[in-house]
Amino acid sequence: MADWSAGQYLKFEDERTRPPRDLLARVPLGEPRLVVDLGCGPANSTALLVERFPKAEIIGLDSSPDMLGKARARLPRCTFIAADIGTWAPAPRTDLIFANAALQWVRDHPLVMRRLVEALPAGGVLAVQMPDNTREPSHALQREVAAHGPWAENPEVKAAARGDLPPPEVYYDLLKPVCSHIDIWHTVYEHALASPQAIVEWFKGSALQPYLSPLAAGERAAFLSAYAEKIAAAYPPRVDGKVLLKFPRLFVVAVR
Ligand SMILES: C[S@@+](CC[C@H](N)C(=O)[O-])C[C@H]1O[C@@H](n2cnc3c(N)ncnc32)[C@H](O)[C@@H]1O
């Protein structure tokens, strides 16, 4: 995947940091030794871990140089490493692996989750949150625009759509045999954003990235303009002129 833009991602930092807060609130650990933030991004989730576990060694991991640069500047006392979640393995004294809004990008992520849980010591925790929003208009319209433009035959654009998450039962059946306890739930956030254009800006920092990065500047602008028009029709203004972005997310807290 092309590099991410930390600046674009952080335009909605408040909203984007609420799910990791909700996830962390359900992590049943007192004083973990080593905590790893997988797909740490610009360290907004890592900062929550530092606040909750001030005595722990905390490491952030990401594959994006831009995100890692922002993360190191924000939390100079933490260690940030460049690595691929798909092949990374935890050190033996890792008590918490935290992965907020990252594993959905990793191929065969349920199997990766099982491998990570199996590598934890007894009582260790894998805490995961992933957007479960691929059936929302925000995503259906990305696929629609991708299929009907001069970019429609571009192989990278064709491969850009993220697949639906499997249902909770799949995670439960895969993880329970190697866990003492599992907590799985959905939360549907209703983010009040300033305008339909704000929805476009939101996804420019995440799900639109794989569609846009293979395109030249002119095509990118045309893609965004077609998407913005459809978004405006799908998300009408509420009483105060804002729009509500419905955002379902799946949470899994698995205890080894
Ligand atoms: C949506 S951001 C999440 C940032 C942060 N954890 C948060 O809670 O807001 C997803 C991050 O996962 C990273 N990422 C995606 N696939 C990855 C992979 N295979 N290995 C490592 N990092 C990855 C991206 O670079 C990006 O910074």
Short mmCIF file of C-alpha atoms and ligand atoms in Angstrom, two decimals:
data_model
loop_
_atom_site.label_atom_id
_atom_site.label_comp_id
_atom_site.label_asym_id
_atom_site.label_seq_id
_atom_site.Cartn_x
_atom_site.Cartn_y
_atom_site.Cartn_z
CA MET A 1 0.00 0.00 0.00
CA ALA A 2 1.21 3.56 -0.70
CA ASP A 3 2.34 5.66 2.23
CA TRP A 4 -0.36 7.18 4.45
CA SER A 5 -0.69 10.84 5.27
CA ALA A 6 -0.56 11.41 9.01
CA GLY A 7 -1.77 15.01 8.56
CA GLN A 8 -4.90 13.92 6.66
CA TYR A 9 -5.59 11.17 9.20
CA LEU A 10 -5.33 13.56 12.16
CA LYS A 11 -7.91 16.01 10.78
CA PHE A 12 -10.44 13.89 12.69
CA GLU A 13 -8.27 12.92 15.65
CA ASP A 14 -11.00 13.31 18.28
CA GLU A 15 -13.45 11.05 16.47
CA ARG A 16 -10.75 8.57 15.45
CA THR A 17 -9.41 8.26 19.00
CA ARG A 18 -12.75 7.40 20.58
CA PRO A 19 -12.79 3.73 19.46
CA PRO A 20 -9.29 3.02 20.91
CA ARG A 21 -10.46 4.63 24.17
CA ASP A 22 -13.49 2.33 24.21
CA LEU A 23 -11.29 -0.67 23.36
CA LEU A 24 -8.73 0.13 26.05
CA ALA A 25 -11.47 0.49 28.66
CA ARG A 26 -12.18 -3.24 28.23
CA VAL A 27 -8.56 -4.45 28.53
CA PRO A 28 -8.36 -6.43 31.82
CA LEU A 29 -4.71 -5.71 32.70
CA GLY A 30 -3.10 -3.92 35.67
CA GLU A 31 0.62 -3.54 35.03
CA PRO A 32 1.66 -5.11 31.73
CA ARG A 33 5.43 -5.40 31.12
CA LEU A 34 5.58 -4.84 27.39
CA VAL A 35 2.78 -3.31 25.30
CA VAL A 36 2.85 -3.17 21.51
CA ASP A 37 0.63 -0.87 19.45
CA LEU A 38 0.27 -2.55 16.05
CA GLY A 39 -0.46 -0.09 13.23
CA CYS A 40 0.21 2.76 15.65
CA GLY A 41 -0.29 5.43 12.97
CA PRO A 42 0.59 8.91 14.26
CA ALA A 43 0.63 7.56 17.86
CA ASN A 44 -2.83 8.75 18.89
CA SER A 45 -3.57 5.22 20.12
CA THR A 46 -0.03 4.85 21.57
CA ALA A 47 -0.58 8.01 23.66
CA LEU A 48 -3.62 6.35 25.29
CA LEU A 49 -1.50 3.32 26.16
CA VAL A 50 1.20 5.52 27.73
CA GLU A 51 -1.46 7.29 29.81
CA ARG A 52 -3.06 4.04 31.02
CA PHE A 53 0.18 2.07 31.60
CA PRO A 54 2.83 4.59 32.71
CA LYS A 55 5.21 1.87 33.98
CA ALA A 56 5.10 -0.34 30.89
CA GLU A 57 7.57 -0.45 28.04
CA ILE A 58 5.55 0.65 25.03
CA ILE A 59 6.45 0.04 21.41
CA GLY A 60 4.60 1.34 18.36
CA LEU A 61 4.83 -0.52 15.05
CA ASP A 62 3.80 0.69 11.62
CA SER A 63 4.76 0.24 7.97
CA SER A 64 4.27 3.90 6.97
CA PRO A 65 7.30 6.22 7.13
CA ASP A 66 5.05 9.29 7.33
CA MET A 67 3.07 7.85 10.26
CA LEU A 68 6.24 6.73 12.05
CA GLY A 69 7.76 10.21 11.67
CA LYS A 70 4.71 11.80 13.30
CA ALA A 71 4.64 9.14 16.03
CA ARG A 72 8.33 9.64 16.98
CA ALA A 73 7.86 13.40 17.15
CA ARG A 74 4.79 13.03 19.36
CA LEU A 75 6.16 10.47 21.85
CA PRO A 76 9.96 10.71 21.81
CA ARG A 77 10.29 8.39 24.84
CA CYS A 78 8.57 5.46 23.13
CA THR A 79 10.18 3.15 20.62
CA PHE A 80 8.66 3.06 17.14
CA ILE A 81 9.62 0.39 14.65
CA ALA A 82 8.96 -0.13 10.96
CA ALA A 83 7.56 -3.61 10.37
CA ASP A 84 4.74 -5.51 8.67
CA ILE A 85 2.03 -6.78 11.02
CA GLY A 86 1.53 -9.81 8.76
CA THR A 87 4.98 -11.20 9.57
CA TRP A 88 5.78 -9.60 12.94
CA ALA A 89 6.00 -11.78 16.08
CA PRO A 90 5.87 -10.53 19.69
CA ALA A 91 8.74 -10.86 22.20
CA PRO A 92 7.96 -13.42 24.97
CA ARG A 93 7.21 -10.81 27.69
CA THR A 94 4.56 -9.03 25.63
CA ASP A 95 1.46 -8.76 27.85
CA LEU A 96 -0.67 -6.61 25.54
CA ILE A 97 -0.95 -6.38 21.77
CA PHE A 98 -3.20 -3.46 20.89
CA ALA A 99 -4.33 -3.05 17.27
CA ASN A 100 -6.76 -0.22 16.66
CA ALA A 101 -8.02 0.29 13.09
CA ALA A 102 -5.09 -1.57 11.57
CA LEU A 103 -5.73 -5.32 11.18
CA GLN A 104 -8.46 -4.82 8.58
CA TRP A 105 -5.65 -3.95 6.13
CA VAL A 106 -3.76 -7.19 6.78
CA ARG A 107 -4.31 -10.21 4.54
CA ASP A 108 -5.95 -13.18 6.35
CA HIS A 109 -6.15 -11.08 9.52
CA PRO A 110 -8.23 -13.63 11.51
CA LEU A 111 -5.36 -16.13 11.13
CA VAL A 112 -2.87 -13.41 12.07
CA MET A 113 -4.94 -12.73 15.20
CA ARG A 114 -4.85 -16.41 16.14
CA ARG A 115 -1.08 -16.53 15.63
CA LEU A 116 -0.62 -13.42 17.80
CA VAL A 117 -2.80 -14.73 20.64
CA GLU A 118 -0.94 -18.04 20.60
CA ALA A 119 2.36 -16.18 21.04
CA LEU A 120 1.15 -14.39 24.23
CA PRO A 121 1.93 -15.57 27.77
CA ALA A 122 -1.01 -16.85 29.89
CA GLY A 123 -3.21 -13.87 30.76
CA GLY A 124 -1.78 -11.79 27.91
CA VAL A 125 -4.28 -9.80 25.85
CA LEU A 126 -4.86 -9.13 22.17
CA ALA A 127 -7.17 -6.10 21.82
CA VAL A 128 -8.44 -5.31 18.33
CA GLN A 129 -10.83 -2.80 16.80
CA MET A 130 -11.66 -2.76 13.09
CA PRO A 131 -14.08 -0.66 11.03
CA ASP A 132 -17.01 -2.86 9.95
CA ASN A 133 -18.35 -0.26 7.54
CA THR A 134 -17.85 -1.76 4.09
CA ARG A 135 -21.64 -2.02 3.61
CA GLU A 136 -22.21 1.66 4.45
CA PRO A 137 -22.92 4.19 1.64
CA SER A 138 -19.50 5.76 2.33
CA HIS A 139 -17.85 2.57 1.03
CA ALA A 140 -20.44 1.39 -1.50
CA LEU A 141 -20.01 4.77 -3.23
CA GLN A 142 -16.23 4.37 -3.35
CA ARG A 143 -16.73 1.07 -5.18
CA GLU A 144 -19.31 2.65 -7.48
CA VAL A 145 -17.03 5.53 -8.48
CA ALA A 146 -14.11 3.12 -8.93
CA ALA A 147 -16.13 0.96 -11.33
CA HIS A 148 -17.32 3.80 -13.59
CA GLY A 149 -14.46 6.08 -14.57
CA PRO A 150 -11.40 6.17 -16.81
CA TRP A 151 -9.61 4.39 -13.91
CA ALA A 152 -12.04 1.43 -13.94
CA GLU A 153 -9.52 -0.96 -15.56
CA ASN A 154 -6.54 0.11 -13.44
CA PRO A 155 -5.59 -3.13 -11.60
CA GLU A 156 -4.68 -1.28 -8.39
CA VAL A 157 -8.02 0.56 -8.36
CA LYS A 158 -9.81 -2.74 -9.05
CA ALA A 159 -8.07 -4.28 -6.03
CA ALA A 160 -8.56 -1.24 -3.76
CA ALA A 161 -11.87 -2.16 -2.10
CA ARG A 162 -11.53 -3.68 1.38
CA GLY A 163 -13.45 -6.95 1.80
CA ASP A 164 -16.25 -7.24 4.39
CA LEU A 165 -15.17 -8.40 7.84
CA PRO A 166 -16.28 -11.94 8.69
CA PRO A 167 -19.07 -12.20 11.30
CA PRO A 168 -18.18 -12.29 15.04
CA GLU A 169 -18.71 -16.08 15.15
CA VAL A 170 -15.68 -16.60 12.92
CA TYR A 171 -13.39 -14.75 15.34
CA TYR A 172 -14.95 -16.53 18.33
CA ASP A 173 -14.55 -20.03 16.89
CA LEU A 174 -11.01 -19.36 15.72
CA LEU A 175 -9.74 -17.71 18.91
CA LYS A 176 -11.66 -19.38 21.76
CA PRO A 177 -9.68 -22.65 21.62
CA VAL A 178 -6.51 -20.71 22.53
CA CYS A 179 -8.11 -18.14 24.89
CA SER A 180 -9.32 -18.21 28.49
CA HIS A 181 -11.81 -15.41 27.75
CA ILE A 182 -13.11 -13.47 24.77
CA ASP A 183 -15.18 -10.29 24.64
CA ILE A 184 -16.60 -9.37 21.20
CA TRP A 185 -18.95 -6.51 20.43
CA HIS A 186 -20.03 -3.96 17.85
CA THR A 187 -20.44 -0.24 18.44
CA VAL A 188 -22.11 1.96 15.82
CA TYR A 189 -20.82 5.53 16.09
CA GLU A 190 -22.81 8.40 14.61
CA HIS A 191 -20.21 11.07 13.92
CA ALA A 192 -21.69 14.55 13.40
CA LEU A 193 -19.42 16.10 10.75
CA ALA A 194 -19.53 19.64 9.39
CA SER A 195 -20.57 18.78 5.81
CA PRO A 196 -20.62 16.03 3.17
CA GLN A 197 -17.15 17.26 2.14
CA ALA A 198 -15.95 16.38 5.66
CA ILE A 199 -16.91 12.74 4.95
CA VAL A 200 -14.73 12.88 1.83
CA GLU A 201 -11.88 14.36 3.87
CA TRP A 202 -12.33 11.64 6.52
CA PHE A 203 -11.91 8.82 4.02
CA LYS A 204 -9.07 10.57 2.18
CA GLY A 205 -7.16 9.76 5.39
CA SER A 206 -8.03 6.04 5.25
CA ALA A 207 -10.24 3.97 2.92
CA LEU A 208 -9.85 6.19 -0.18
CA GLN A 209 -6.07 5.93 -0.01
CA PRO A 210 -5.76 2.68 -2.02
CA TYR A 211 -8.07 4.10 -4.76
CA LEU A 212 -6.30 7.44 -5.03
CA SER A 213 -2.65 6.54 -4.70
CA PRO A 214 -2.36 4.78 -8.11
CA LEU A 215 -3.96 7.76 -9.93
CA ALA A 216 -2.30 10.83 -11.46
CA ALA A 217 -3.31 14.21 -10.01
CA GLY A 218 -6.01 14.96 -12.62
CA GLU A 219 -7.72 11.59 -12.26
CA ARG A 220 -7.48 11.81 -8.50
CA ALA A 221 -9.34 15.12 -8.54
CA ALA A 222 -12.00 13.66 -10.88
CA PHE A 223 -12.41 10.60 -8.64
CA LEU A 224 -12.84 12.79 -5.56
CA SER A 225 -15.29 15.10 -7.26
CA ALA A 226 -17.49 12.17 -8.44
CA TYR A 227 -17.35 10.68 -4.92
CA ALA A 228 -18.18 14.02 -3.26
CA GLU A 229 -21.26 14.42 -5.45
CA LYS A 230 -22.57 10.97 -4.50
CA ILE A 231 -21.76 11.49 -0.81
CA ALA A 232 -23.71 14.76 -0.77
CA ALA A 233 -26.78 12.92 -2.10
CA ALA A 234 -26.42 10.02 0.37
CA TYR A 235 -25.80 12.10 3.53
CA PRO A 236 -28.38 14.93 3.66
CA PRO A 237 -27.93 17.78 6.16
CA ARG A 238 -29.45 17.43 9.64
CA VAL A 239 -31.24 20.19 11.55
CA ASP A 240 -28.01 22.15 12.18
CA GLY A 241 -26.58 21.64 8.69
CA LYS A 242 -24.20 18.86 9.81
CA VAL A 243 -24.23 15.32 8.43
CA LEU A 244 -24.23 12.06 10.42
CA LEU A 245 -21.58 9.57 9.38
CA LYS A 246 -22.77 6.16 10.61
CA PHE A 247 -19.71 4.09 11.46
CA PRO A 248 -20.05 0.47 12.70
CA ARG A 249 -16.93 -0.98 14.33
CA LEU A 250 -16.06 -4.48 15.59
CA PHE A 251 -14.15 -4.97 18.86
CA VAL A 252 -12.37 -8.12 20.06
CA VAL A 253 -10.57 -8.48 23.40
CA ALA A 254 -8.99 -11.92 23.57
CA VAL A 255 -7.25 -13.11 26.76
CA ARG A 256 -4.69 -15.97 26.38
C1 LIG B 1 -6.17 3.75 10.39
S1 LIG B 1 -4.51 3.85 10.98
C2 LIG B 1 -4.70 3.54 12.73
C3 LIG B 1 -3.85 4.44 13.56
C4 LIG B 1 -4.00 4.32 15.07
N1 LIG B 1 -3.74 2.96 15.55
C5 LIG B 1 -5.36 4.76 15.58
O1 LIG B 1 -5.84 4.15 16.54
O2 LIG B 1 -5.98 5.71 15.08
C6 LIG B 1 -3.92 2.31 10.36
C7 LIG B 1 -2.40 2.19 10.44
O3 LIG B 1 -2.04 0.83 10.14
C8 LIG B 1 -0.85 0.86 9.38
N2 LIG B 1 -0.76 -0.42 8.66
C9 LIG B 1 -1.62 -0.89 7.71
N3 LIG B 1 -1.21 -2.10 7.29
C10 LIG B 1 -0.08 -2.40 8.01
C11 LIG B 1 0.80 -3.52 8.03
N4 LIG B 1 0.59 -4.59 7.25
N5 LIG B 1 1.85 -3.49 8.87
C12 LIG B 1 2.08 -2.41 9.66
N6 LIG B 1 1.27 -1.32 9.69
C13 LIG B 1 0.20 -1.32 8.87
C14 LIG B 1 -0.99 2.08 8.47
O4 LIG B 1 0.27 2.53 8.02
C15 LIG B 1 -1.68 3.06 9.41
O5 LIG B 1 -0.77 3.90 10.07
#
